[in-house]
């Protein structure tokens, strides 16, 4: 009984450490909001290009469904699913980029406020 509980605890901890690294952006520090915003904007641009390709393919299918034969319905449903997925990724990337831009603006303002506070103080300590 005790071994099962300890084994579950160890597995849960191991899984939580690996799960947190899944959501981290590779090679970019979490506090570097400029780089993170640019990263998400690049992802959004790439996703937008893929989305447009899939929309063009779907439009081509809609205009000429007889070119595709029996596989046409599979092609159509697969393309529609891709479009839905790319739209979701695009929205998420744009939201993340906007979030990091806002966080960057918040950090800039707090640095300015701290500088003003330090200038107002009459202390002999050099900071």
XYZ file of C-alpha atoms in Angstrom:
127
model
C 0.000 0.000 0.000
C 2.760 2.418 0.953
C 4.793 1.498 -2.093
C 1.850 2.188 -4.379
C 1.308 5.622 -2.849
C 4.974 6.520 -3.075
C 5.144 5.230 -6.644
C 2.119 7.348 -7.591
C 3.685 10.378 -5.948
C 6.962 9.889 -7.814
C 5.177 9.397 -11.129
C 3.016 12.465 -10.555
C 6.034 14.613 -9.744
C 7.947 13.320 -12.755
C 4.999 14.013 -15.016
C 4.536 17.531 -13.651
C 8.170 18.388 -14.390
C 7.929 17.129 -17.948
C 4.564 18.801 -18.541
C 5.893 22.226 -17.569
C 8.718 21.943 -20.093
C 6.249 21.096 -22.861
C 4.691 24.555 -22.693
C 7.994 26.444 -22.566
C 9.329 28.001 -25.755
C 12.642 26.390 -26.620
C 15.645 28.706 -26.321
C 13.792 31.815 -25.119
C 13.877 32.995 -21.529
C 10.426 33.351 -19.958
C 11.153 36.935 -18.896
C 12.205 38.065 -22.399
C 8.800 39.314 -23.507
C 10.097 41.010 -26.654
C 11.518 37.755 -28.005
C 8.423 35.815 -26.982
C 6.123 38.315 -28.702
C 8.226 38.132 -31.876
C 8.235 34.326 -31.684
C 4.439 34.181 -31.484
C 4.111 36.710 -34.311
C 6.332 34.523 -36.522
C 4.209 31.489 -35.642
C 1.100 33.507 -36.527
C 2.543 34.517 -39.920
C 3.496 30.921 -40.752
C 0.074 29.706 -39.671
C -1.612 32.416 -41.746
C 0.284 31.214 -44.833
C -0.772 27.594 -44.208
C -4.342 28.729 -43.590
C -4.450 30.579 -46.908
C -3.050 27.525 -48.731
C -5.740 25.307 -47.253
C -8.477 27.822 -48.042
C -7.249 27.999 -51.643
C -7.215 24.187 -51.859
C -10.761 24.029 -50.480
C -11.921 26.674 -52.940
C -10.345 24.710 -55.800
C -12.127 21.574 -54.599
C -15.457 23.417 -54.349
C -15.069 24.677 -57.930
C -13.988 21.306 -59.393
C -15.075 18.423 -57.130
C -15.168 16.023 -60.079
C -11.354 16.196 -60.357
C -10.943 14.400 -57.043
C -13.078 11.298 -57.539
C -13.868 9.125 -54.533
C -11.184 10.717 -52.393
C -12.841 14.114 -52.784
C -14.933 13.892 -49.623
C -11.919 12.795 -47.588
C -9.892 15.645 -49.066
C -12.638 18.141 -48.281
C -13.164 17.013 -44.685
C -9.412 16.888 -44.058
C -8.948 20.388 -45.479
C -11.851 21.793 -43.443
C -10.364 20.239 -40.288
C -6.969 21.772 -41.110
C -8.579 25.179 -41.598
C -10.290 24.955 -38.196
C -7.014 23.929 -36.542
C -4.978 26.681 -38.226
C -7.574 29.290 -37.258
C -7.350 28.172 -33.621
C -3.531 28.233 -33.674
C -3.567 31.652 -35.339
C -5.906 33.084 -32.714
C -3.856 31.583 -29.873
C -0.580 32.884 -31.310
C -1.956 36.384 -31.774
C -3.344 36.375 -28.224
C 0.010 35.218 -26.839
C 1.891 37.878 -28.816
C -0.493 40.568 -27.566
C -0.165 39.301 -23.991
C 3.628 39.481 -24.120
C 3.505 42.977 -25.666
C 1.276 44.097 -22.786
C 3.606 42.465 -20.266
C 6.525 44.260 -21.889
C 4.722 47.587 -21.555
C 3.984 46.818 -17.906
C 7.646 46.050 -17.216
C 8.768 49.262 -18.912
C 6.389 51.369 -16.847
C 7.410 49.726 -13.584
C 11.091 50.395 -14.337
C 10.311 54.062 -14.948
C 8.309 54.283 -11.731
C 11.128 52.681 -9.735
C 13.594 55.164 -11.183
C 11.373 58.062 -10.161
C 11.009 56.680 -6.662
C 14.767 56.271 -6.306
C 15.407 59.800 -7.578
C 12.990 61.310 -5.088
C 14.741 59.760 -2.099
C 17.531 61.694 -0.365
C 19.952 58.898 0.422
C 23.682 58.594 0.101
C 23.468 55.024 -1.140
C 24.486 54.575 -4.763
C 22.176 52.246 -6.622
